[in-house]
One Martini backbone bead per residue (centre of mass of N, CA, C, O) as a GRO file, in nm:
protein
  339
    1UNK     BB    1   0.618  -1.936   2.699
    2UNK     BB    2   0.920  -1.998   2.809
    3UNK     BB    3   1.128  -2.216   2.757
    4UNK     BB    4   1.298  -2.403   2.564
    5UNK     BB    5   1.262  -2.680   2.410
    6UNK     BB    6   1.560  -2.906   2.320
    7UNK     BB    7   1.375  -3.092   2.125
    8UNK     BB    8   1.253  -2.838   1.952
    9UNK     BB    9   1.447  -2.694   1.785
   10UNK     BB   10   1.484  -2.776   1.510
   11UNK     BB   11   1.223  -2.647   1.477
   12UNK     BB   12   1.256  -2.342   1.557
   13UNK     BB   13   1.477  -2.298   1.357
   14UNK     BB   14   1.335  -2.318   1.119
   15UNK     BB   15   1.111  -2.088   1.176
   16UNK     BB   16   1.289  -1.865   1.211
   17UNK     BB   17   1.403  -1.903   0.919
   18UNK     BB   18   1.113  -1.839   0.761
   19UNK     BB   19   1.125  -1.517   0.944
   20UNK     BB   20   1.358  -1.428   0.805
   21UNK     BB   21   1.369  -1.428   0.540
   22UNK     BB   22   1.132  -1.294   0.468
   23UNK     BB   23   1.245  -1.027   0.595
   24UNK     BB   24   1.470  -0.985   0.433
   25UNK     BB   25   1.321  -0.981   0.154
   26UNK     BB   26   1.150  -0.712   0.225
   27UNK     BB   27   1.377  -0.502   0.311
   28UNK     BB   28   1.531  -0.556   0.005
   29UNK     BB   29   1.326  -0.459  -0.150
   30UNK     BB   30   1.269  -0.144  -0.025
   31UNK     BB   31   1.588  -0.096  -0.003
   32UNK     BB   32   1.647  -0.124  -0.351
   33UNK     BB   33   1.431   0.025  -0.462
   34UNK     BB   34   1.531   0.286  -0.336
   35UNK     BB   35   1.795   0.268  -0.553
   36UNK     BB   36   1.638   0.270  -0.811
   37UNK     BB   37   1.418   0.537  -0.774
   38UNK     BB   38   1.534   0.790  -0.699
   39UNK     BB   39   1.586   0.949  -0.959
   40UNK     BB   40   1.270   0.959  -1.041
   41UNK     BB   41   1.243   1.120  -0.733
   42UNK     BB   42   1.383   1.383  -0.823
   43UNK     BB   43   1.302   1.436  -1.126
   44UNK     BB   44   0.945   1.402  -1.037
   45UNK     BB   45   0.977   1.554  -0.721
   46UNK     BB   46   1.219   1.785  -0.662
   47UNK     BB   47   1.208   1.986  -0.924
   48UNK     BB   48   0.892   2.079  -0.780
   49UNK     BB   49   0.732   2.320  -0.703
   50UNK     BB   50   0.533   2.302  -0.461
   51UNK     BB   51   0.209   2.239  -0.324
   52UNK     BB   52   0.100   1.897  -0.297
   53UNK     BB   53  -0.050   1.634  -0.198
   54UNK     BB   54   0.061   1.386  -0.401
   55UNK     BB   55   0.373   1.491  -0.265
   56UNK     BB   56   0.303   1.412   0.024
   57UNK     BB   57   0.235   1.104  -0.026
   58UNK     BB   58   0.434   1.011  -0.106
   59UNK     BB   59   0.666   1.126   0.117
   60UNK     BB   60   0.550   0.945   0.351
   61UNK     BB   61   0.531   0.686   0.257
   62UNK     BB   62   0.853   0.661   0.163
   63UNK     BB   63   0.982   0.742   0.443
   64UNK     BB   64   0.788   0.556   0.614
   65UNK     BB   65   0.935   0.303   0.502
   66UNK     BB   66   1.250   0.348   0.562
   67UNK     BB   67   1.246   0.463   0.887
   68UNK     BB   68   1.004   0.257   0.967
   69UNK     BB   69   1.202  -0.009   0.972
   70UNK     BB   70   1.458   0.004   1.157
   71UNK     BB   71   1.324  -0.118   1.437
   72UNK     BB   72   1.316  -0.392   1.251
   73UNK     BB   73   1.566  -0.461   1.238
   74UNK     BB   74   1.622  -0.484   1.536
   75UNK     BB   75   1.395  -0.726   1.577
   76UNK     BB   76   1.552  -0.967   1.354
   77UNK     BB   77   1.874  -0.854   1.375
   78UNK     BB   78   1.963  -0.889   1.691
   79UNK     BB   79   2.279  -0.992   1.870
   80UNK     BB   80   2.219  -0.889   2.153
   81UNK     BB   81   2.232  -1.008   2.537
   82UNK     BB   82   2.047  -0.877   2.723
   83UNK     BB   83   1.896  -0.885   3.014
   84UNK     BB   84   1.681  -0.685   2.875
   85UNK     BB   85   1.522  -0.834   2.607
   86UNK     BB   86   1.241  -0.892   2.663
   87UNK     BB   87   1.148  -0.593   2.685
   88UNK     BB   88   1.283  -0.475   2.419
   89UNK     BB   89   1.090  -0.695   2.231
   90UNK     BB   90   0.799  -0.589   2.313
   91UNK     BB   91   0.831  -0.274   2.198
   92UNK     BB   92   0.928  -0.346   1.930
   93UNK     BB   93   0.651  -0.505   1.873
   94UNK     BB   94   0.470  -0.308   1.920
   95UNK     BB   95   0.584  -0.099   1.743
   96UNK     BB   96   0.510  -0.263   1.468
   97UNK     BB   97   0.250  -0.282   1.506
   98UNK     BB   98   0.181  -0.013   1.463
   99UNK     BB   99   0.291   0.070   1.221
  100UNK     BB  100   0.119  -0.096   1.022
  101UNK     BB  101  -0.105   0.079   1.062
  102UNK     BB  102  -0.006   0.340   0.962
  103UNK     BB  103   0.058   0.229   0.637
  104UNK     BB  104  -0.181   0.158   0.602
  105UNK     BB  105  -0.349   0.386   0.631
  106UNK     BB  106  -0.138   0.575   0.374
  107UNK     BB  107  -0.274   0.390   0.176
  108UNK     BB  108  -0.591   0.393   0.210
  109UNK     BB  109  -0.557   0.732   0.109
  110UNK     BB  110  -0.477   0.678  -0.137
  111UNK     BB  111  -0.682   0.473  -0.282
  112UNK     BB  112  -0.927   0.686  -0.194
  113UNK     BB  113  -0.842   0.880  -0.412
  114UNK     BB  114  -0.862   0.737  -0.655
  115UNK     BB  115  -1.129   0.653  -0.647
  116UNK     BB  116  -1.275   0.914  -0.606
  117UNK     BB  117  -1.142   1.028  -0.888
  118UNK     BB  118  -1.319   0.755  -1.079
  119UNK     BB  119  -1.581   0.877  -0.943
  120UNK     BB  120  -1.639   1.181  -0.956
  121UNK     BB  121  -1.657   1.243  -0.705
  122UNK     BB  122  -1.814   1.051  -0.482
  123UNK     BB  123  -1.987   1.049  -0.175
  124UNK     BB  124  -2.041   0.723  -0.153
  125UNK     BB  125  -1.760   0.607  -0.214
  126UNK     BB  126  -1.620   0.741  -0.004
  127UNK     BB  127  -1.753   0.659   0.272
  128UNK     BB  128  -1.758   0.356   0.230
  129UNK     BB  129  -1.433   0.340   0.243
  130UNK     BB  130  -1.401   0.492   0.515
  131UNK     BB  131  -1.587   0.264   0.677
  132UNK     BB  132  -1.372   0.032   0.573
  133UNK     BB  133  -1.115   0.184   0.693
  134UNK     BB  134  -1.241   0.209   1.017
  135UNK     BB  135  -1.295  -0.083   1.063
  136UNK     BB  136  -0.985  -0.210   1.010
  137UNK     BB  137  -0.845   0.004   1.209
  138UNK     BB  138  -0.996  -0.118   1.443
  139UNK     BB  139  -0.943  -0.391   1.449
  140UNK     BB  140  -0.626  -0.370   1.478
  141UNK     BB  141  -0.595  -0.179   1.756
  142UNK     BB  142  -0.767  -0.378   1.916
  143UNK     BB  143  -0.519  -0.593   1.879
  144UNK     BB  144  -0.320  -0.458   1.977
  145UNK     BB  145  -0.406  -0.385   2.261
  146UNK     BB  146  -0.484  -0.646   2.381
  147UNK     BB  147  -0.198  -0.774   2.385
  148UNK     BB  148  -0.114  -0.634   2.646
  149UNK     BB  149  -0.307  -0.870   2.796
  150UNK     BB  150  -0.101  -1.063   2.905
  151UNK     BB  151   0.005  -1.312   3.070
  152UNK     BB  152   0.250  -1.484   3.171
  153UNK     BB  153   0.294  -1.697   2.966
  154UNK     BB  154   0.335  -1.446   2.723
  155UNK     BB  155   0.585  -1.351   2.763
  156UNK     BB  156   0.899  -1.280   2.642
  157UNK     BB  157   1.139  -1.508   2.756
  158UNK     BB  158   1.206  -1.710   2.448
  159UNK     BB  159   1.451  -1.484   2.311
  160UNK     BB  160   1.766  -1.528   2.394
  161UNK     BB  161   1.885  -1.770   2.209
  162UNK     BB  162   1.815  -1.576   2.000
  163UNK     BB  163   1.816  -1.376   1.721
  164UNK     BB  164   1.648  -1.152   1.787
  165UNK     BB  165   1.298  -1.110   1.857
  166UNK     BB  166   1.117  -1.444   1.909
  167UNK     BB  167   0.834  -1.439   1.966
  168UNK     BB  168   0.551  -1.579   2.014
  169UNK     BB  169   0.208  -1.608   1.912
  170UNK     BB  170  -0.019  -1.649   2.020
  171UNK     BB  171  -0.354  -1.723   1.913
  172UNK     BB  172  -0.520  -1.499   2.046
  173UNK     BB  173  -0.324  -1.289   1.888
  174UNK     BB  174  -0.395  -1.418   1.566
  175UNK     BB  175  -0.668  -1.396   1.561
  176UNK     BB  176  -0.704  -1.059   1.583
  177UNK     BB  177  -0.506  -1.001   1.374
  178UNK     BB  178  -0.640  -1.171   1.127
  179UNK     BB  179  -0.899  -0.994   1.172
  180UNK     BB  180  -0.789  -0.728   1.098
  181UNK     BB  181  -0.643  -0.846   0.797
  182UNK     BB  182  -0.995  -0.886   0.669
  183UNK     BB  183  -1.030  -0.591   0.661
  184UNK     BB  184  -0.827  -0.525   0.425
  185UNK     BB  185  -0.908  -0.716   0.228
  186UNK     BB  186  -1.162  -0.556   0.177
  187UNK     BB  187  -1.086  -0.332   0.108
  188UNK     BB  188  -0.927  -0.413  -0.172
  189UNK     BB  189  -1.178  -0.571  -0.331
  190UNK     BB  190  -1.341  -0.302  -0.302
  191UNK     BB  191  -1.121  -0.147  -0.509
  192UNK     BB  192  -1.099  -0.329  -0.716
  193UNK     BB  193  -1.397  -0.346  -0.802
  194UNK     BB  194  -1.441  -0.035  -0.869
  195UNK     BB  195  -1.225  -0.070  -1.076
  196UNK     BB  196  -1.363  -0.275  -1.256
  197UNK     BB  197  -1.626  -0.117  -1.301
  198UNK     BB  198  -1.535   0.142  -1.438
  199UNK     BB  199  -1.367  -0.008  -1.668
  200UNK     BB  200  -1.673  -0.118  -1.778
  201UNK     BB  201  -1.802   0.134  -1.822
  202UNK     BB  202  -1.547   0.237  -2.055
  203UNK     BB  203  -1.586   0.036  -2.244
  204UNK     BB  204  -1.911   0.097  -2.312
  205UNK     BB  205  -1.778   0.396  -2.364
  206UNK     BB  206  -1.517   0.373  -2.557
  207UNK     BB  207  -1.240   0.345  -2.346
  208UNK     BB  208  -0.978   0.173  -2.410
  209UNK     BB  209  -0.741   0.295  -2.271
  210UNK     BB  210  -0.822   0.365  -1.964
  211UNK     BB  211  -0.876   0.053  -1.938
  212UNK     BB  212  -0.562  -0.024  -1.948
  213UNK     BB  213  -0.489   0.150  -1.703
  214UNK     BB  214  -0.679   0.009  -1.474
  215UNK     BB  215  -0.618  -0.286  -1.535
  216UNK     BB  216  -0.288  -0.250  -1.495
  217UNK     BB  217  -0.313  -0.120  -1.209
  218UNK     BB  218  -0.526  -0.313  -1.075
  219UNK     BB  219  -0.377  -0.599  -1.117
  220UNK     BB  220  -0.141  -0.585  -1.001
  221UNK     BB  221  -0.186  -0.435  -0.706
  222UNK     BB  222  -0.390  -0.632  -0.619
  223UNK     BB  223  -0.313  -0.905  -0.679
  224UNK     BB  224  -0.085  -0.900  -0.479
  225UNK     BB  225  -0.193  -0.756  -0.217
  226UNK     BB  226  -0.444  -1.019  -0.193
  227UNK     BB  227  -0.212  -1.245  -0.169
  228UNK     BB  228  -0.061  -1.158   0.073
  229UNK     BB  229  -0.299  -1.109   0.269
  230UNK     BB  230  -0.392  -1.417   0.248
  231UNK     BB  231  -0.100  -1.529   0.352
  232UNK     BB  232  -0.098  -1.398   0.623
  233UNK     BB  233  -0.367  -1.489   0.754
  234UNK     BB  234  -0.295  -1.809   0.709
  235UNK     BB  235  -0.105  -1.781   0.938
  236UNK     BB  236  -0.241  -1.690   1.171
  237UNK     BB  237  -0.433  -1.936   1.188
  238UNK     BB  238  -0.253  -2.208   1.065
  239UNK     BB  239   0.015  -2.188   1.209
  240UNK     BB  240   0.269  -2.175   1.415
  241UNK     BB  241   0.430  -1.960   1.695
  242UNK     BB  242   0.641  -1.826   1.459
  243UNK     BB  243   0.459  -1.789   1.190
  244UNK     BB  244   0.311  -1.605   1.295
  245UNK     BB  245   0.290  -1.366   1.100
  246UNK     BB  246   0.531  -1.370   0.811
  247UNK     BB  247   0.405  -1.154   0.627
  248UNK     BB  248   0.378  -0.873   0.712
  249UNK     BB  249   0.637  -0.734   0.642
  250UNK     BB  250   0.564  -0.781   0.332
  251UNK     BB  251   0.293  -0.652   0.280
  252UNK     BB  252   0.421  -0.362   0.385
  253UNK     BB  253   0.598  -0.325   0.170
  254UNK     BB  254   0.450  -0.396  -0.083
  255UNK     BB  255   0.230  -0.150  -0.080
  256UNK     BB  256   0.480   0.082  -0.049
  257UNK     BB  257   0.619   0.030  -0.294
  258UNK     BB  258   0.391   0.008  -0.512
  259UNK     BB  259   0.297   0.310  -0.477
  260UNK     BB  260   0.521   0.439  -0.548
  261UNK     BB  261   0.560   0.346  -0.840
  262UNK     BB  262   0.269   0.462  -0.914
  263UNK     BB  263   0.362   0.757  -0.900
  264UNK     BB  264   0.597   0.788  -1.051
  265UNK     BB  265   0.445   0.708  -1.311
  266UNK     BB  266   0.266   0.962  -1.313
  267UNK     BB  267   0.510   1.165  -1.412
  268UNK     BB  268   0.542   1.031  -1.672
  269UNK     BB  269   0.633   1.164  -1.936
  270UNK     BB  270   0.504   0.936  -2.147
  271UNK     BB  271   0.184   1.061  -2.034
  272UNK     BB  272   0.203   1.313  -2.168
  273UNK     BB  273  -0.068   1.466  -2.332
  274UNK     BB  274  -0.098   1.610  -2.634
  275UNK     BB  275  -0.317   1.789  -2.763
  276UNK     BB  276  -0.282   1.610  -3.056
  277UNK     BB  277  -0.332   1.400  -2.884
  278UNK     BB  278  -0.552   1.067  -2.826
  279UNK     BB  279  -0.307   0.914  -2.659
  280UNK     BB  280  -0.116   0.676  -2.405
  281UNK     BB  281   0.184   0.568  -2.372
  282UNK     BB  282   0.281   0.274  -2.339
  283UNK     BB  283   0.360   0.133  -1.996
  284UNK     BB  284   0.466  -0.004  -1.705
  285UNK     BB  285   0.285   0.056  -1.456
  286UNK     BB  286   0.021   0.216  -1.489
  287UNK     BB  287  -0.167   0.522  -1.409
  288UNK     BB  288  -0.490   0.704  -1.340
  289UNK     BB  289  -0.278   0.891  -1.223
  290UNK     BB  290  -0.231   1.166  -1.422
  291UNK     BB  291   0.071   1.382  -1.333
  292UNK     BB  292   0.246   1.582  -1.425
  293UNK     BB  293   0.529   1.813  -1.443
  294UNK     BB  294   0.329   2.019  -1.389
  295UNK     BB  295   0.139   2.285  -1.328
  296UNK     BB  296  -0.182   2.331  -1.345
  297UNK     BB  297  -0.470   2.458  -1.456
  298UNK     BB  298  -0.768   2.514  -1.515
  299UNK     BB  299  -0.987   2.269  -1.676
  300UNK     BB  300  -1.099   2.295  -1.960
  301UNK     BB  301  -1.376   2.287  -2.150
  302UNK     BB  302  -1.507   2.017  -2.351
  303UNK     BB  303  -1.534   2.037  -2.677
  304UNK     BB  304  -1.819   1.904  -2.868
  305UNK     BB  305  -1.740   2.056  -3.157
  306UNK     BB  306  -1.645   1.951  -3.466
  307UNK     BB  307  -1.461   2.219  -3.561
  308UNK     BB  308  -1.272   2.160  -3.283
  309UNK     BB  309  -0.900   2.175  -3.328
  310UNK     BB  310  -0.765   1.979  -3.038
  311UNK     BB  311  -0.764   1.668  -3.092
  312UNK     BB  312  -1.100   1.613  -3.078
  313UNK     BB  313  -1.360   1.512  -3.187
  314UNK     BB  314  -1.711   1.462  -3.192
  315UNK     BB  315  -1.686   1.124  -3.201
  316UNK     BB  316  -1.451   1.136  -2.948
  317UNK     BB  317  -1.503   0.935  -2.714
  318UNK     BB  318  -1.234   0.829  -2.586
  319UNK     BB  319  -1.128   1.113  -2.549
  320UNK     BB  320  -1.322   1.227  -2.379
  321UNK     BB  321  -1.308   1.009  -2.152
  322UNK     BB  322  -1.029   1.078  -2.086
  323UNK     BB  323  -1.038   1.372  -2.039
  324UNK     BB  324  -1.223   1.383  -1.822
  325UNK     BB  325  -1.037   1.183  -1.624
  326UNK     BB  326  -0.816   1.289  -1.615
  327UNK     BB  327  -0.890   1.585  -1.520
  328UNK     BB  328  -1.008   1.439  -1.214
  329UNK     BB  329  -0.731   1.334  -1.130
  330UNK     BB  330  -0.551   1.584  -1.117
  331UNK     BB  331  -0.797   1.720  -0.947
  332UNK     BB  332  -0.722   1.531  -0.690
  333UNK     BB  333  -0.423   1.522  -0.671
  334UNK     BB  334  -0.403   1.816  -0.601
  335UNK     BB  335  -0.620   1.956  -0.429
  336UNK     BB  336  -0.775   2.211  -0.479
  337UNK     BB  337  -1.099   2.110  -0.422
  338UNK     BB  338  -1.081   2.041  -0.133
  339UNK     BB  339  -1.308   2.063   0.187
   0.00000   0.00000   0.00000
């Protein structure tokens, strides 16, 4: 497509606004969101002295959202026409499709340790998880990479009349990258259902605490992230060529907002369980990686016997079953003894 006819232009304007909106919508999202939860993340992980995995990957996760999406502000909104803009708005575009899969890949590494916690470390579970998020990844790069082979028609030159970067998507690039957020949807569903398979697993031993805690935090996370990666992909296919991919940027927000959001939760003193507590202070969106605000040492073996004063008796199934669920997921955010 070189030039925009005069014709059309009323429809391009439409889809460009739909295009900025969402793309607004979701940027507003990430930094308003980071400027609520800084203090949170002052409180429960910056007054924390020593290194974790735990607090690695949060702060991968939530500054590589923050400082990683500036050259996307300057893809949908920058205002200036030199000569060169359609070459350096191919390459802002170039960056934004790595920048994507960059975050989906610390989003599903971070997923992946959750599940693999919450399954006692099964290396069945673990393996499948990976084979599921390289299929996905190379899906990806796949369609990145093969976009750069387009032909002279596919180049974009009908940049400069629009504010940003506006160049459309080809049909045969919308198919690739469909494909490539197709994995990523499976890889969701993969874990949403693990996620649900566990919480009746532990409904069925009376762990009714753990099990609120499983479904709301994974009805919520998945099931957002779920419908917007629904909503990305039918835009590849079904989209006009300014639509397609309008919600990726929004899935990209949304994705790494709410996992910061969920570690946030993790460190919530009122999730912190006393000794003599056998239950778990209900607050909104808590996760299954209980992560206390103190580096614990190696967690105690839960005793058996009906003797022993510690807080839960030898028939509180819910109690023992939250305890060692705890302690796994402790001992994965932690990465203590990961080989």
């Amino acid at each position: 497509m070189s030039m925009i006819d005069s014709s059309n232009l009323p429809l391009e304007y439409q889809d460009l606004n739909v295009n900025y909106y969402f793309s607004l919508v979701a940027l507003s999202i990430l930094y308003y969101d980071y400027a609520l939860t800084f203090g949170l993340e002052v409180s429960r992980f910056w007054v924390h002295r020593g290194f974790s995995w735990a607090a690695f990957f949060f702060y991968l996760n939530r500054y590589l959202g923050i400082f990683g999406h500036v050259p996307v502000v300057v893809e949908y909104f920058w205002t200036g026409y030199p000569s060169n803009k359609a070459q350096v708005c191919l390459k802002l575009q170039m960056y934004h499709q790595y920048f994507v899969i960059v975050v989906q890949i610390v989003v599903a590494v971070m997923l992946i340790m959750r599940t693999y916690a919450l399954y006692d470390r099964s290396r069945k579970i673990l393996i499948v998880q990976i084979c599921v998020t390289l299929t996905a990844v190379g899906l990806g790069a796949y369609a990145v990479a093969s976009g750069k082979k387009s032909s002279p028609d596919e180049t974009p030159t009908d940049v400069t009349p629009f504010i940003g970067c506006s160049t459309s998507l080809t049909k045969d690039s919308a198919v690739r990258l469909g494909i490539a957020w197709c994995g990523m949807l499976v890889f969701d569903i993969m874990v949403f259902t693990l996620t649900l398979h566990k919480a009746l697993q532990l409904q069925r031993a009376g762990g009714v605490s753990l099990l609120t805690l499983l479904l709301r935090d994974g009805s919520v996370y998945f099931g957002v992230i779920i419908v917007s990666n629904l909503a990305n992909i039918l835009t590849f296919f079904l989209g006009d060529a300014r639509i397609r991919g309008v919600v990726t940027t929004f899935t990209n927000v949304i994705s790494s907002t709410m996992l910061s959001r969920l570690m946030l939760n993790i460190r919530d003193p009122k999730l912190v369980r006393t000794p003599l507590s056998t239950t778990v202070t209900e607050y909104p969106m808590i996760s299954t990686f209980i992560d206390p605000p103190t580096r614990l040492g190696p967690a105690a073996p839960v005793r058996m016997d009906p003797e022993y004063n510690g807080g839960h008796s030898a028939d509180s199934v819910p109690a023992k079953v939250l305890t060692i669920a705890t302690e796994n997921a402790i001992e994965m955010m932690e990465m203590r003894d990961i080989r």
